[in-house]
Amino acid sequence: MSEVSQGEGWWQASDGKWYAPSLHPDVASGEPEPEPAPEPGVPAGVVVSPERNPASLELVGIRAGYGRIEVLHGIDLTVPAGSVFALLGPNGAGKSTLLKVAGGRMRPTAGKVLVADHETHRHGGADALARAGVCSIPEGRGIFPNLTVRENLLIWTYQGKVRLPEVEERAYARFPKLGQRRKQVAGTLSGGEQQMLAFARALVGNPRVLLLDEISMGLAPLIVAELYEVVGQLAAEGITILLVEQFIQTAVAVATRAAIVVHGRVEREGSPAEIAAEAAEHYLAGSGG
Amino acid sequence: MHEFLQFTVIGIAIGAVYAVAASGLVVTYSTTGVFNFAHGAVAMVSAFSFSEMTVTHGLPVWLALVVVIGVEAPILGVLVQLLMRRLFGASVERSLMVTLGLLLILLGAADEIWGGQSSRQPGQLYSGATSYSVLGVHLTVANLLVMIVAAGVAIFLGFFLKRTRTGVAMRAVVDDPDLLAMAGASPARIATMGWIIGVVLAAVAGILIAPLQGGNLSQTTLTLFVVNAYAAAVFGRLRNLPVTFVAALGVGLGETYIGNYLQQYEPGFTQNWLSVPSQTLPIVFLLIALLILPQDRLRAVGRAVTTRIPKVASLGQSLVGGAAVVALALLASVALGTDWQGIVRQGLIFGIVALSLVLLTGYAGQVSLCQVTFAGVGAFAMGKVTGGGSWLGVLAAVGLSAGVGMLVAWPTTRLRGLYLALFTLAVAAFADAWFFTNTNYLFDYNHSSSLLIKRLGLFGISFEGNRAEMILLAVAFALASILVLALRRGVFGRRLVGLSDSPAACATVGLNVKATKLAVFGISAGLAGLAGALYGTNQGFVGALDFQFLISLNVLLMLVIWGARSTSGALVAGLCSAVLLQKGGNLSGIILGVGVLVIGWLPNGIIGTGWPMLRELVRDRSPGEAPAPEAELVEDAGHAA
Amino acid sequence: MPLDPITHMALEVREVSVHFGGVRALDSVTFGVMGGTVTGLIGPNGAGKTTLFNVLSGLQTPDQGRVLLAGREITRKKPHQRAQLGLARTFQRLELFWSLSAGENVRVGAEAVVQWWHPSHIRQTLGRGTPVRPGGPGTPAHGSAGVAALLERVGLGGLDWEPVDGLPTGQARLVELARALAIGPQVLLLDEPGSGLDDSESAVLGDLLVELAGEGMAVLLVEHDMDLLMRVCSQIFVLDYGQLIAGGTPEEIRANPAVQAAYLGSAQ
């Protein structure tokens, strides 16, 4: 637990509860953190529930690809327990592939993935990893379009020791719109509702690590904001989060740390603010304009 | 009216069994994405096991049920899943070949175990003769039991697939196994459930249908009854259980009404055209079901795992290869005994059929299970034109079968993969039941049950002698393989491969996908027709049993084993098919079926994998060839630029 | 979306809408691409760009709206008919003929509209134009010149006989581009041709697109690489959750706050 406070600025007050870095007295007094998060997007004063037991995620020398084509050329990345880490970079740089490897959905050709200092390949595939607390929300719509909302939630119960009523309660409390459509076939929901349904999986089974792949894709800004509010809350609860996001500002607002991935390599790692400035150049700047 | 009601009761009972079988198919398909062609064979093996236990060994019915349905079927299901696991995510065509192989293994095994015994009574769930009379309609306990079981299956599946977590996951797994894994469920375990339920339902259907069919147990009848279930499942688009159930009842009723009323009012028609209605009508239903399927939209498929096309021989190389085949044939005609000479001749003919499949399945990716049917059409033309045995007949054979091939292809240009395989299977079964065996009107209207075909002659040289015939066949094979390779080198061949790799890309560069499919079906069927004509000259006659569906299956699977994209594969496949048919006996199905499992490991087949490896090996061994292959390639290509 | 009536409109999209279940992928999209220009189409992932390309190339039937190619209605035409009328495309997720070589991929495109009885085809079938690796027996002396030139043009000179299966994504994309060019299109739809390319390849691509436009081709370019877009496009349209939210010159688009919001996210 103490790693958490040292690594990412989460700190334990004398009352035994955990507080967000921005509330740390040192920050207020002007004493800089080792890796200060300039604008932590965590709602102030949120209490970290100790039972979350956040885990660190570490990628060591990861190489991976499709067929004979290598996409990741040796990635080293450490996501400390309880931190929110944003991966930025141009399309096709390998960010999604990186998340796939981290979530056990793809076997690296070299290197290893460590969750809470345990090598994950000993867990088996993505299913075993999911049950061990690594929750992947994939790119696109991570739902089963031919099943109803409720049936999707039923499948989400595979992830942890929870029962359907409990999952329904949590999901509908968080996303009331889903509650109104529990018997509707998921494929006929709007894009935002589909993403909420996908996201509901992060709410069940007490995941320790959350891997989010462009959850904003194709969604209206209001819905994106709503989803990121949940991300902020999950972060505040102490879940370790590694996210890929095309919207720099959105990502930076919630992240405590960030990196740019270009051509399958981590080009730079740093505080979200620094990285954001650089990533924006990659996206919109343009030398010829 | 009374008669109608009576037929209705029988029809519903039969439909109920189809419903059980069809829902098994649907459950397996919607859980694993694999259509189980061995479904009928599983039903057959189960019915035989049940009969073995209850009739032969006098075991109590409940114990036999527990053993067959509770132990044998689930074990089989798990075994199948273990086999299929290797093919997870592989093309539809590959997993299809494996279930076809499984079909042959089960048929072969049943033949080996039970083939020797001539008559065998089906096991009865209820052996009493009690029956009820409701409104004057005779309702036997057996019929009632079937209906109750079907209703039970429907209720169970409805509950299981809708209300239980495993059931819901089963409906989800095919859509996105990756997501299911991310949610913490094991896709492999869920797929195993799909296989177990499918196989168990096949077993239940087999045990139920056996007594209804009357008479002794028959391996073929039991295996083929599932064609009805195919039709019902296709009506339900292979996914929709309620529609499948209703369609199954409809098929059962339709079969009973049509069969019985026709028999009653048009006995002549029935005798001449339907032979056994319960066997011929299902094929018609299946054809109808496939024809009314909605249009398959062109879609971008992204990158599929493709098989490698071996290096294509130049004209010079293929001429040398052709000459080598002729020379080997000459050698064989001197060195081998009469018996083996006959096998080699037949092998060369099957080799031509296999070549037609290289074009159609190997290059263009279109699975055909009716290639020998096209050959039969060719033989028919050969036998009918100028009394059989003229070059005009050969021309007619090629032309007629090419025409039939295009006719078959016409409605299928919108079908792909599995549905195309089902359609060609139905065509083959249709031709078996309505054409080749119809000696009164269609195939051989001389009522002599075999069509005589004389040997050919050319410029005064007669091919009467077997050695001359062997040379003729070798030359024909050589020419056909030169033709196939020439097509592959040219525009048409590239289009075929393109069609197989990405139909969407073909369309977006301006290629008419439908016309290309028609053309390749035509050429391929024409080639098969040539093989059929030569088959006739070699044997001197052709009969009803020469062009059965199982022979198509034999040649296709053999080609897949050796390499569906190589002409040398076709030659070896043809020869092996002939050896297996003549010498394999009961074991031939098992040998072939086990052989097909090879493609789980070697998607390119033995030759398709072995040949390049051999070349690599030779290259590595030979000294002086220092540059890395990559560098060499670029350098070579530089000359052309 | 106000559009000036322009003299030569190579491709027009009028009020095209597409729904998938409850999701509105395209919502009454209207715009046009002029001949002789490169037009950019940008927007966040999932905004509907690929769906729009599918509608344009005939792989997706729109629920509403019309598509016109050089003033001619093609909404009901099949994909291959559109290609024969001069519309070519590439795919974001590559749709190559994976078991053929780079040159053969291009050849399929070049030959697609030629009938099989054309003399050059027959020559090939007879064995003189065999696709045997050069240097071996039956070396092709002719017929491949056009293909080689096309490959050269997209920067893949010398890779004629290289299996596409083993090419890196960037080069495989260029093969797709060459294949699309091989049909001699008036309108070229490119779905993220620059992703996976390195800087020098990307520069070559940019030059090529400008050159193609100079020859009179209309190019519609979906791309994330803003460098490339700024360099080659005379006009850019912005798609955001199925709707066109902006259109204008690259400078206007960059300065447009709505575009920045759409691209960078609204969360502040």
PDB file of C-alpha atoms in Angstrom, chain A residues 101-228:
ATOM      1  CA  VAL A 101      -0.632  -7.780 -25.193  1.00  0.00           C
ATOM      2  CA  ALA A 102      -1.179  -6.321 -21.730  1.00  0.00           C
ATOM      3  CA  GLY A 103      -4.668  -7.867 -21.557  1.00  0.00           C
ATOM      4  CA  GLY A 104      -3.486 -11.315 -22.617  1.00  0.00           C
ATOM      5  CA  ARG A 105      -5.390 -11.123 -25.886  1.00  0.00           C
ATOM      6  CA  MET A 106      -2.233 -11.409 -27.895  1.00  0.00           C
ATOM      7  CA  ARG A 107       0.943 -13.304 -27.209  1.00  0.00           C
ATOM      8  CA  PRO A 108       4.103 -11.239 -27.500  1.00  0.00           C
ATOM      9  CA  THR A 109       6.925 -12.724 -29.544  1.00  0.00           C
ATOM     10  CA  ALA A 110       9.364 -11.498 -26.924  1.00  0.00           C
ATOM     11  CA  GLY A 111       9.265  -9.864 -23.513  1.00  0.00           C
ATOM     12  CA  LYS A 112       6.947 -10.296 -20.581  1.00  0.00           C
ATOM     13  CA  VAL A 113       3.990  -8.691 -18.873  1.00  0.00           C
ATOM     14  CA  LEU A 114       3.910  -8.403 -15.115  1.00  0.00           C
ATOM     15  CA  VAL A 115       0.796  -7.658 -13.093  1.00  0.00           C
ATOM     16  CA  ALA A 116       1.541  -7.026  -9.440  1.00  0.00           C
ATOM     17  CA  ASP A 117       5.014  -8.437 -10.133  1.00  0.00           C
ATOM     18  CA  HIS A 118       3.627 -11.749 -11.399  1.00  0.00           C
ATOM     19  CA  GLU A 119       4.253 -12.799 -14.963  1.00  0.00           C
ATOM     20  CA  THR A 120       0.880 -13.003 -16.637  1.00  0.00           C
ATOM     21  CA  HIS A 121       1.564 -15.737 -19.126  1.00  0.00           C
ATOM     22  CA  ARG A 122       1.303 -18.128 -16.225  1.00  0.00           C
ATOM     23  CA  HIS A 123      -2.317 -17.078 -15.848  1.00  0.00           C
ATOM     24  CA  GLY A 124      -3.168 -18.312 -19.337  1.00  0.00           C
ATOM     25  CA  GLY A 125      -5.241 -16.403 -21.846  1.00  0.00           C
ATOM     26  CA  ALA A 126      -7.350 -13.292 -21.639  1.00  0.00           C
ATOM     27  CA  ASP A 127     -10.121 -15.158 -19.776  1.00  0.00           C
ATOM     28  CA  ALA A 128      -7.868 -16.220 -16.923  1.00  0.00           C
ATOM     29  CA  LEU A 129      -6.360 -12.753 -16.768  1.00  0.00           C
ATOM     30  CA  ALA A 130      -9.818 -11.224 -16.644  1.00  0.00           C
ATOM     31  CA  ARG A 131     -10.756 -13.417 -13.717  1.00  0.00           C
ATOM     32  CA  ALA A 132      -7.491 -12.415 -12.050  1.00  0.00           C
ATOM     33  CA  GLY A 133      -8.570  -8.784 -12.211  1.00  0.00           C
ATOM     34  CA  VAL A 134      -7.238  -7.394 -15.493  1.00  0.00           C
ATOM     35  CA  CYS A 135     -10.243  -5.892 -17.227  1.00  0.00           C
ATOM     36  CA  SER A 136      -9.917  -4.975 -20.917  1.00  0.00           C
ATOM     37  CA  ILE A 137     -12.452  -2.698 -22.591  1.00  0.00           C
ATOM     38  CA  PRO A 138     -11.660  -3.133 -26.281  1.00  0.00           C
ATOM     39  CA  GLU A 139     -11.703  -0.693 -29.142  1.00  0.00           C
ATOM     40  CA  GLY A 140     -15.027  -0.394 -30.913  1.00  0.00           C
ATOM     41  CA  ARG A 141     -18.066  -1.701 -29.136  1.00  0.00           C
ATOM     42  CA  GLY A 142     -17.188  -4.246 -26.493  1.00  0.00           C
ATOM     43  CA  ILE A 143     -20.652  -5.756 -26.309  1.00  0.00           C
ATOM     44  CA  PHE A 144     -22.517  -8.667 -27.813  1.00  0.00           C
ATOM     45  CA  PRO A 145     -24.900  -6.952 -30.232  1.00  0.00           C
ATOM     46  CA  ASN A 146     -27.241  -9.933 -30.574  1.00  0.00           C
ATOM     47  CA  LEU A 147     -27.857 -10.284 -26.851  1.00  0.00           C
ATOM     48  CA  THR A 148     -30.076  -8.082 -24.726  1.00  0.00           C
ATOM     49  CA  VAL A 149     -28.674  -5.593 -22.238  1.00  0.00           C
ATOM     50  CA  ARG A 150     -29.429  -7.965 -19.400  1.00  0.00           C
ATOM     51  CA  GLU A 151     -27.846 -10.926 -21.136  1.00  0.00           C
ATOM     52  CA  ASN A 152     -24.720  -8.860 -21.722  1.00  0.00           C
ATOM     53  CA  LEU A 153     -24.620  -8.057 -18.024  1.00  0.00           C
ATOM     54  CA  LEU A 154     -25.082 -11.749 -17.262  1.00  0.00           C
ATOM     55  CA  ILE A 155     -21.935 -12.458 -19.242  1.00  0.00           C
ATOM     56  CA  TRP A 156     -20.075  -9.728 -17.395  1.00  0.00           C
ATOM     57  CA  THR A 157     -20.596 -11.771 -14.217  1.00  0.00           C
ATOM     58  CA  TYR A 158     -17.980 -14.265 -15.443  1.00  0.00           C
ATOM     59  CA  GLN A 159     -15.384 -11.738 -14.434  1.00  0.00           C
ATOM     60  CA  GLY A 160     -15.765 -11.918 -10.698  1.00  0.00           C
ATOM     61  CA  LYS A 161     -17.670 -13.414  -7.868  1.00  0.00           C
ATOM     62  CA  VAL A 162     -20.807 -11.399  -8.427  1.00  0.00           C
ATOM     63  CA  ARG A 163     -24.373 -12.289  -9.263  1.00  0.00           C
ATOM     64  CA  LEU A 164     -26.563 -10.799 -11.920  1.00  0.00           C
ATOM     65  CA  PRO A 165     -28.858  -8.765  -9.637  1.00  0.00           C
ATOM     66  CA  GLU A 166     -25.842  -7.102  -8.078  1.00  0.00           C
ATOM     67  CA  VAL A 167     -24.327  -6.313 -11.482  1.00  0.00           C
ATOM     68  CA  GLU A 168     -27.631  -4.975 -12.757  1.00  0.00           C
ATOM     69  CA  GLU A 169     -27.999  -2.792  -9.711  1.00  0.00           C
ATOM     70  CA  ARG A 170     -24.539  -1.294 -10.113  1.00  0.00           C
ATOM     71  CA  ALA A 171     -24.811  -0.832 -13.866  1.00  0.00           C
ATOM     72  CA  TYR A 172     -28.265   0.751 -13.779  1.00  0.00           C
ATOM     73  CA  ALA A 173     -27.339   2.985 -10.892  1.00  0.00           C
ATOM     74  CA  ARG A 174     -24.365   4.244 -12.831  1.00  0.00           C
ATOM     75  CA  PHE A 175     -26.088   4.369 -16.233  1.00  0.00           C
ATOM     76  CA  PRO A 176     -29.836   4.783 -15.670  1.00  0.00           C
ATOM     77  CA  LYS A 177     -30.488   4.688 -19.441  1.00  0.00           C
ATOM     78  CA  LEU A 178     -29.417   1.062 -19.487  1.00  0.00           C
ATOM     79  CA  GLY A 179     -31.956   0.271 -16.818  1.00  0.00           C
ATOM     80  CA  GLN A 180     -34.718   1.488 -19.085  1.00  0.00           C
ATOM     81  CA  ARG A 181     -33.543  -0.784 -21.865  1.00  0.00           C
ATOM     82  CA  ARG A 182     -32.653  -3.952 -20.049  1.00  0.00           C
ATOM     83  CA  LYS A 183     -34.650  -6.179 -22.397  1.00  0.00           C
ATOM     84  CA  GLN A 184     -33.583  -4.434 -25.571  1.00  0.00           C
ATOM     85  CA  VAL A 185     -31.144  -6.121 -27.956  1.00  0.00           C
ATOM     86  CA  ALA A 186     -27.813  -4.372 -27.459  1.00  0.00           C
ATOM     87  CA  GLY A 187     -27.150  -3.882 -31.166  1.00  0.00           C
ATOM     88  CA  THR A 188     -30.141  -1.554 -31.383  1.00  0.00           C
ATOM     89  CA  LEU A 189     -28.903   0.776 -28.646  1.00  0.00           C
ATOM     90  CA  SER A 190     -27.336   4.093 -29.558  1.00  0.00           C
ATOM     91  CA  GLY A 191     -23.564   4.237 -29.751  1.00  0.00           C
ATOM     92  CA  GLY A 192     -23.291   5.905 -26.365  1.00  0.00           C
ATOM     93  CA  GLU A 193     -25.543   3.385 -24.665  1.00  0.00           C
ATOM     94  CA  GLN A 194     -23.571   0.558 -26.228  1.00  0.00           C
ATOM     95  CA  GLN A 195     -20.371   1.978 -24.837  1.00  0.00           C
ATOM     96  CA  MET A 196     -21.965   2.376 -21.402  1.00  0.00           C
ATOM     97  CA  LEU A 197     -22.948  -1.260 -21.509  1.00  0.00           C
ATOM     98  CA  ALA A 198     -19.401  -2.192 -22.432  1.00  0.00           C
ATOM     99  CA  PHE A 199     -18.123   0.038 -19.693  1.00  0.00           C
ATOM    100  CA  ALA A 200     -20.369  -1.564 -17.122  1.00  0.00           C
ATOM    101  CA  ARG A 201     -17.920  -4.448 -17.157  1.00  0.00           C
ATOM    102  CA  ALA A 202     -15.349  -2.249 -15.459  1.00  0.00           C
ATOM    103  CA  LEU A 203     -17.785  -1.814 -12.572  1.00  0.00           C
ATOM    104  CA  VAL A 204     -18.108  -5.486 -11.689  1.00  0.00           C
ATOM    105  CA  GLY A 205     -15.816  -8.013 -10.199  1.00  0.00           C
ATOM    106  CA  ASN A 206     -13.473  -5.477  -8.610  1.00  0.00           C
ATOM    107  CA  PRO A 207     -10.838  -5.280 -11.352  1.00  0.00           C
ATOM    108  CA  ARG A 208      -7.347  -4.290 -10.234  1.00  0.00           C
ATOM    109  CA  VAL A 209      -6.103  -3.173 -13.617  1.00  0.00           C
ATOM    110  CA  LEU A 210      -8.251  -1.540 -16.269  1.00  0.00           C
ATOM    111  CA  LEU A 211      -7.187  -1.348 -19.925  1.00  0.00           C
ATOM    112  CA  LEU A 212      -9.237   1.140 -21.934  1.00  0.00           C
ATOM    113  CA  ASP A 213      -8.892   1.316 -25.705  1.00  0.00           C
ATOM    114  CA  GLU A 214     -10.379   4.497 -27.210  1.00  0.00           C
ATOM    115  CA  ILE A 215     -13.618   4.396 -25.318  1.00  0.00           C
ATOM    116  CA  SER A 216     -14.558   7.745 -26.866  1.00  0.00           C
ATOM    117  CA  MET A 217     -14.574   6.412 -30.404  1.00  0.00           C
ATOM    118  CA  GLY A 218     -17.462   7.782 -32.421  1.00  0.00           C
ATOM    119  CA  LEU A 219     -19.266   9.217 -29.414  1.00  0.00           C
ATOM    120  CA  ALA A 220     -20.730  12.619 -28.749  1.00  0.00           C
ATOM    121  CA  PRO A 221     -18.683  14.824 -26.380  1.00  0.00           C
ATOM    122  CA  LEU A 222     -21.347  14.735 -23.666  1.00  0.00           C
ATOM    123  CA  ILE A 223     -21.264  10.963 -23.531  1.00  0.00           C
ATOM    124  CA  VAL A 224     -17.489  10.930 -23.592  1.00  0.00           C
ATOM    125  CA  ALA A 225     -17.527  13.276 -20.631  1.00  0.00           C
ATOM    126  CA  GLU A 226     -19.934  10.998 -18.793  1.00  0.00           C
ATOM    127  CA  LEU A 227     -17.734   7.961 -19.427  1.00  0.00           C
ATOM    128  CA  TYR A 228     -14.623   9.774 -18.274  1.00  0.00           C
TER     129      TYR A 228
END
